[in-house]
């Protein structure tokens, strides 16, 4: 009997705690613009980037902290096949020329448009088509500003942004 009472009391406490915590955070989410990067409790920077058939990322800037684990997910919300409208996210090392890299990538169709043996890349997702998603995990590099692009032929001029490590 005593156990049942204890369980009831602890359930009540848990419910109260949740109710108090939930309210302010949901209000915040409603009033704030959607953030691309979320720091979860385990310290991982969780990034979700959306793209579609219009050759655009939904963000041109992502900021993480040095040494942080980064979990990056790319969603392709379009309908076109990856042979026609493939997208990926390639984070380039500092001082890598986007135009020169994109030219090398274009010549690397048999390797998902990533130049074989390249030393220019910090991390990249696989190439995906419409209605596909992909996730990668990597360690944030040293403090600095890096470029990210889609390396599908002709996309890098429109599909690019800054990956900032603070
Ligand atoms: Zn693309």
PDB file of C-alpha atoms and ligand atoms in Angstrom:
ATOM      1  CA  UNK A   1       0.000   0.000   0.000  1.00  0.00           C
ATOM      2  CA  UNK A   2       2.735   2.410   0.999  1.00  0.00           C
ATOM      3  CA  UNK A   3       4.501   1.738  -2.306  1.00  0.00           C
ATOM      4  CA  UNK A   4       1.407   2.608  -4.323  1.00  0.00           C
ATOM      5  CA  UNK A   5       1.065   5.917  -2.480  1.00  0.00           C
ATOM      6  CA  UNK A   6       4.726   6.665  -3.107  1.00  0.00           C
ATOM      7  CA  UNK A   7       4.365   5.902  -6.822  1.00  0.00           C
ATOM      8  CA  UNK A   8       1.300   8.147  -7.037  1.00  0.00           C
ATOM      9  CA  UNK A   9       3.148  11.002  -5.355  1.00  0.00           C
ATOM     10  CA  UNK A  10       6.192  10.650  -7.577  1.00  0.00           C
ATOM     11  CA  UNK A  11       4.033  10.558 -10.696  1.00  0.00           C
ATOM     12  CA  UNK A  12       2.367  13.770  -9.594  1.00  0.00           C
ATOM     13  CA  UNK A  13       5.750  15.388  -9.014  1.00  0.00           C
ATOM     14  CA  UNK A  14       7.022  14.322 -12.436  1.00  0.00           C
ATOM     15  CA  UNK A  15       3.904  15.653 -14.119  1.00  0.00           C
ATOM     16  CA  UNK A  16       4.167  18.990 -12.334  1.00  0.00           C
ATOM     17  CA  UNK A  17       7.837  19.296 -13.249  1.00  0.00           C
ATOM     18  CA  UNK A  18       7.153  18.644 -16.922  1.00  0.00           C
ATOM     19  CA  UNK A  19       4.256  21.065 -17.078  1.00  0.00           C
ATOM     20  CA  UNK A  20       6.379  23.836 -15.589  1.00  0.00           C
ATOM     21  CA  UNK A  21       9.267  23.179 -17.936  1.00  0.00           C
ATOM     22  CA  UNK A  22       7.236  22.790 -21.119  1.00  0.00           C
ATOM     23  CA  UNK A  23       5.304  26.040 -21.046  1.00  0.00           C
ATOM     24  CA  UNK A  24       8.070  28.657 -21.320  1.00  0.00           C
ATOM     25  CA  UNK A  25      10.069  26.706 -23.930  1.00  0.00           C
ATOM     26  CA  UNK A  26       7.098  26.239 -26.270  1.00  0.00           C
ATOM     27  CA  UNK A  27       6.263  29.932 -26.006  1.00  0.00           C
ATOM     28  CA  UNK A  28       9.842  30.744 -26.951  1.00  0.00           C
ATOM     29  CA  UNK A  29       9.722  28.481 -30.004  1.00  0.00           C
ATOM     30  CA  UNK A  30       6.555  30.128 -31.270  1.00  0.00           C
ATOM     31  CA  UNK A  31       7.887  33.668 -31.095  1.00  0.00           C
ATOM     32  CA  UNK A  32      11.428  32.999 -32.342  1.00  0.00           C
ATOM     33  CA  UNK A  33      12.468  32.275 -35.915  1.00  0.00           C
ATOM     34  CA  UNK A  34      13.461  28.676 -36.442  1.00  0.00           C
ATOM     35  CA  UNK A  35      17.105  28.092 -35.607  1.00  0.00           C
ATOM     36  CA  UNK A  36      19.252  25.889 -37.766  1.00  0.00           C
ATOM     37  CA  UNK A  37      21.671  24.878 -35.027  1.00  0.00           C
ATOM     38  CA  UNK A  38      20.515  23.464 -31.732  1.00  0.00           C
ATOM     39  CA  UNK A  39      22.843  22.634 -28.865  1.00  0.00           C
ATOM     40  CA  UNK A  40      21.454  19.510 -27.283  1.00  0.00           C
ATOM     41  CA  UNK A  41      22.055  18.519 -23.644  1.00  0.00           C
ATOM     42  CA  UNK A  42      24.894  16.196 -24.649  1.00  0.00           C
ATOM     43  CA  UNK A  43      26.784  19.140 -26.216  1.00  0.00           C
ATOM     44  CA  UNK A  44      26.267  18.050 -29.819  1.00  0.00           C
ATOM     45  CA  UNK A  45      25.515  20.820 -32.317  1.00  0.00           C
ATOM     46  CA  UNK A  46      22.567  19.452 -34.265  1.00  0.00           C
ATOM     47  CA  UNK A  47      22.163  21.099 -37.657  1.00  0.00           C
ATOM     48  CA  UNK A  48      19.280  20.497 -40.032  1.00  0.00           C
ATOM     49  CA  UNK A  49      19.546  21.975 -43.513  1.00  0.00           C
ATOM     50  CA  UNK A  50      16.682  21.749 -45.973  1.00  0.00           C
ATOM     51  CA  UNK A  51      16.886  22.004 -49.719  1.00  0.00           C
ATOM     52  CA  UNK A  52      14.571  21.325 -52.656  1.00  0.00           C
ATOM     53  CA  UNK A  53      14.363  21.351 -56.456  1.00  0.00           C
ATOM     54  CA  UNK A  54      15.067  25.099 -56.533  1.00  0.00           C
ATOM     55  CA  UNK A  55      18.816  24.715 -55.932  1.00  0.00           C
ATOM     56  CA  UNK A  56      18.899  26.529 -52.610  1.00  0.00           C
ATOM     57  CA  UNK A  57      19.861  25.737 -49.037  1.00  0.00           C
ATOM     58  CA  UNK A  58      17.467  27.194 -46.467  1.00  0.00           C
ATOM     59  CA  UNK A  59      20.398  28.776 -44.651  1.00  0.00           C
ATOM     60  CA  UNK A  60      23.577  30.560 -45.647  1.00  0.00           C
ATOM     61  CA  UNK A  61      25.164  30.546 -42.189  1.00  0.00           C
ATOM     62  CA  UNK A  62      25.743  27.893 -39.562  1.00  0.00           C
ATOM     63  CA  UNK A  63      27.607  28.562 -36.309  1.00  0.00           C
ATOM     64  CA  UNK A  64      29.078  25.958 -33.950  1.00  0.00           C
ATOM     65  CA  UNK A  65      31.695  25.948 -31.192  1.00  0.00           C
ATOM     66  CA  UNK A  66      35.280  24.725 -31.539  1.00  0.00           C
ATOM     67  CA  UNK A  67      35.758  21.105 -30.508  1.00  0.00           C
ATOM     68  CA  UNK A  68      32.029  20.452 -30.546  1.00  0.00           C
ATOM     69  CA  UNK A  69      30.625  17.309 -32.101  1.00  0.00           C
ATOM     70  CA  UNK A  70      28.493  18.282 -35.068  1.00  0.00           C
ATOM     71  CA  UNK A  71      25.568  16.248 -36.329  1.00  0.00           C
ATOM     72  CA  UNK A  72      24.449  17.572 -39.693  1.00  0.00           C
ATOM     73  CA  UNK A  73      21.331  16.379 -41.477  1.00  0.00           C
ATOM     74  CA  UNK A  74      20.407  17.361 -45.026  1.00  0.00           C
ATOM     75  CA  UNK A  75      16.826  16.935 -46.222  1.00  0.00           C
ATOM     76  CA  UNK A  76      16.013  17.116 -49.940  1.00  0.00           C
ATOM     77  CA  UNK A  77      12.343  18.072 -49.983  1.00  0.00           C
ATOM     78  CA  UNK A  78      12.114  18.174 -53.783  1.00  0.00           C
ATOM     79  CA  UNK A  79      10.972  15.517 -56.231  1.00  0.00           C
ATOM     80  CA  UNK A  80      13.785  15.334 -58.776  1.00  0.00           C
ATOM     81  CA  UNK A  81      16.239  12.459 -59.019  1.00  0.00           C
ATOM     82  CA  UNK A  82      19.782  12.914 -57.757  1.00  0.00           C
ATOM     83  CA  UNK A  83      21.086  12.570 -61.330  1.00  0.00           C
ATOM     84  CA  UNK A  84      19.281  15.796 -62.263  1.00  0.00           C
ATOM     85  CA  UNK A  85      19.009  17.732 -58.994  1.00  0.00           C
ATOM     86  CA  UNK A  86      21.405  16.030 -56.600  1.00  0.00           C
ATOM     87  CA  UNK A  87      22.435  17.861 -53.441  1.00  0.00           C
ATOM     88  CA  UNK A  88      25.076  17.375 -50.797  1.00  0.00           C
ATOM     89  CA  UNK A  89      26.820  19.499 -48.189  1.00  0.00           C
ATOM     90  CA  UNK A  90      30.588  19.779 -48.520  1.00  0.00           C
ATOM     91  CA  UNK A  91      32.462  21.773 -45.881  1.00  0.00           C
ATOM     92  CA  UNK A  92      35.731  23.016 -47.325  1.00  0.00           C
ATOM     93  CA  UNK A  93      38.968  23.664 -45.487  1.00  0.00           C
ATOM     94  CA  UNK A  94      40.127  27.257 -45.072  1.00  0.00           C
ATOM     95  CA  UNK A  95      41.348  29.046 -48.190  1.00  0.00           C
ATOM     96  CA  UNK A  96      40.025  26.422 -50.586  1.00  0.00           C
ATOM     97  CA  UNK A  97      38.861  28.155 -53.744  1.00  0.00           C
ATOM     98  CA  UNK A  98      35.190  27.300 -54.330  1.00  0.00           C
ATOM     99  CA  UNK A  99      35.364  27.701 -58.113  1.00  0.00           C
ATOM    100  CA  UNK A 100      38.483  25.525 -58.431  1.00  0.00           C
ATOM    101  CA  UNK A 101      37.046  22.881 -56.105  1.00  0.00           C
ATOM    102  CA  UNK A 102      33.692  22.853 -57.917  1.00  0.00           C
ATOM    103  CA  UNK A 103      35.498  22.315 -61.227  1.00  0.00           C
ATOM    104  CA  UNK A 104      37.325  19.284 -59.794  1.00  0.00           C
ATOM    105  CA  UNK A 105      34.058  18.012 -58.296  1.00  0.00           C
ATOM    106  CA  UNK A 106      32.260  18.294 -61.629  1.00  0.00           C
ATOM    107  CA  UNK A 107      34.862  15.960 -63.136  1.00  0.00           C
ATOM    108  CA  UNK A 108      34.234  13.387 -60.370  1.00  0.00           C
ATOM    109  CA  UNK A 109      30.804  12.074 -61.306  1.00  0.00           C
ATOM    110  CA  UNK A 110      31.839   8.470 -60.579  1.00  0.00           C
ATOM    111  CA  UNK A 111      32.656   9.475 -56.992  1.00  0.00           C
ATOM    112  CA  UNK A 112      29.444  11.362 -56.112  1.00  0.00           C
ATOM    113  CA  UNK A 113      31.083  14.636 -57.249  1.00  0.00           C
ATOM    114  CA  UNK A 114      33.757  14.514 -54.549  1.00  0.00           C
ATOM    115  CA  UNK A 115      37.281  14.632 -56.034  1.00  0.00           C
ATOM    116  CA  UNK A 116      38.992  11.335 -55.217  1.00  0.00           C
ATOM    117  CA  UNK A 117      41.722  11.639 -52.592  1.00  0.00           C
ATOM    118  CA  UNK A 118      40.956  15.322 -52.023  1.00  0.00           C
ATOM    119  CA  UNK A 119      42.513  17.073 -49.036  1.00  0.00           C
ATOM    120  CA  UNK A 120      40.248  20.120 -49.433  1.00  0.00           C
ATOM    121  CA  UNK A 121      37.282  18.735 -47.485  1.00  0.00           C
ATOM    122  CA  UNK A 122      36.567  18.770 -43.741  1.00  0.00           C
ATOM    123  CA  UNK A 123      33.368  16.749 -44.012  1.00  0.00           C
ATOM    124  CA  UNK A 124      30.711  15.974 -46.593  1.00  0.00           C
ATOM    125  CA  UNK A 125      27.388  14.203 -46.845  1.00  0.00           C
ATOM    126  CA  UNK A 126      26.538  11.799 -49.619  1.00  0.00           C
ATOM    127  CA  UNK A 127      24.705  13.089 -52.681  1.00  0.00           C
ATOM    128  CA  UNK A 128      20.924  12.711 -52.366  1.00  0.00           C
ATOM    129  CA  UNK A 129      17.869  13.184 -54.568  1.00  0.00           C
ATOM    130  CA  UNK A 130      14.311  14.295 -53.898  1.00  0.00           C
ATOM    131  CA  UNK A 131      12.625  12.955 -50.743  1.00  0.00           C
ATOM    132  CA  UNK A 132      15.924  11.636 -49.380  1.00  0.00           C
ATOM    133  CA  UNK A 133      17.825  12.592 -46.228  1.00  0.00           C
ATOM    134  CA  UNK A 134      21.340  12.017 -45.020  1.00  0.00           C
ATOM    135  CA  UNK A 135      23.169  12.623 -41.739  1.00  0.00           C
ATOM    136  CA  UNK A 136      26.852  12.901 -40.931  1.00  0.00           C
ATOM    137  CA  UNK A 137      28.761  13.426 -37.694  1.00  0.00           C
ATOM    138  CA  UNK A 138      32.137  15.066 -37.361  1.00  0.00           C
ATOM    139  CA  UNK A 139      34.225  17.160 -34.969  1.00  0.00           C
ATOM    140  CA  UNK A 140      34.096  20.920 -35.483  1.00  0.00           C
ATOM    141  CA  UNK A 141      37.454  22.164 -36.803  1.00  0.00           C
ATOM    142  CA  UNK A 142      39.467  25.000 -35.238  1.00  0.00           C
ATOM    143  CA  UNK A 143      37.989  28.473 -34.831  1.00  0.00           C
ATOM    144  CA  UNK A 144      37.428  30.145 -38.170  1.00  0.00           C
ATOM    145  CA  UNK A 145      35.084  30.677 -41.080  1.00  0.00           C
ATOM    146  CA  UNK A 146      34.676  27.925 -43.637  1.00  0.00           C
ATOM    147  CA  UNK A 147      32.673  27.645 -46.845  1.00  0.00           C
ATOM    148  CA  UNK A 148      30.086  24.960 -47.415  1.00  0.00           C
ATOM    149  CA  UNK A 149      28.714  24.147 -50.846  1.00  0.00           C
ATOM    150  CA  UNK A 150      26.749  21.613 -52.845  1.00  0.00           C
ATOM    151  CA  UNK A 151      29.238  20.004 -55.229  1.00  0.00           C
ATOM    152  CA  UNK A 152      26.697  18.898 -57.868  1.00  0.00           C
ATOM    153  CA  UNK A 153      27.752  20.406 -61.229  1.00  0.00           C
ATOM    154  CA  UNK A 154      26.665  24.043 -61.480  1.00  0.00           C
ATOM    155  CA  UNK A 155      25.201  24.245 -57.973  1.00  0.00           C
ATOM    156  CA  UNK A 156      28.045  25.751 -55.943  1.00  0.00           C
ATOM    157  CA  UNK A 157      27.448  29.287 -57.200  1.00  0.00           C
ATOM    158  CA  UNK A 158      23.938  29.261 -55.677  1.00  0.00           C
ATOM    159  CA  UNK A 159      24.174  26.588 -53.015  1.00  0.00           C
ATOM    160  CA  UNK A 160      26.790  27.877 -50.616  1.00  0.00           C
ATOM    161  CA  UNK A 161      27.132  29.333 -47.155  1.00  0.00           C
ATOM    162  CA  UNK A 162      29.440  29.959 -44.249  1.00  0.00           C
ATOM    163  CA  UNK A 163      30.244  27.369 -41.611  1.00  0.00           C
ATOM    164  CA  UNK A 164      31.489  29.386 -38.654  1.00  0.00           C
ATOM    165  CA  UNK A 165      33.384  27.909 -35.720  1.00  0.00           C
ATOM    166  CA  UNK A 166      33.549  30.165 -32.664  1.00  0.00           C
TER     167      UNK A 166
HETATM  168 ZN1  LIG B   1      22.815  20.700 -55.300  1.00  0.00          ZN
END
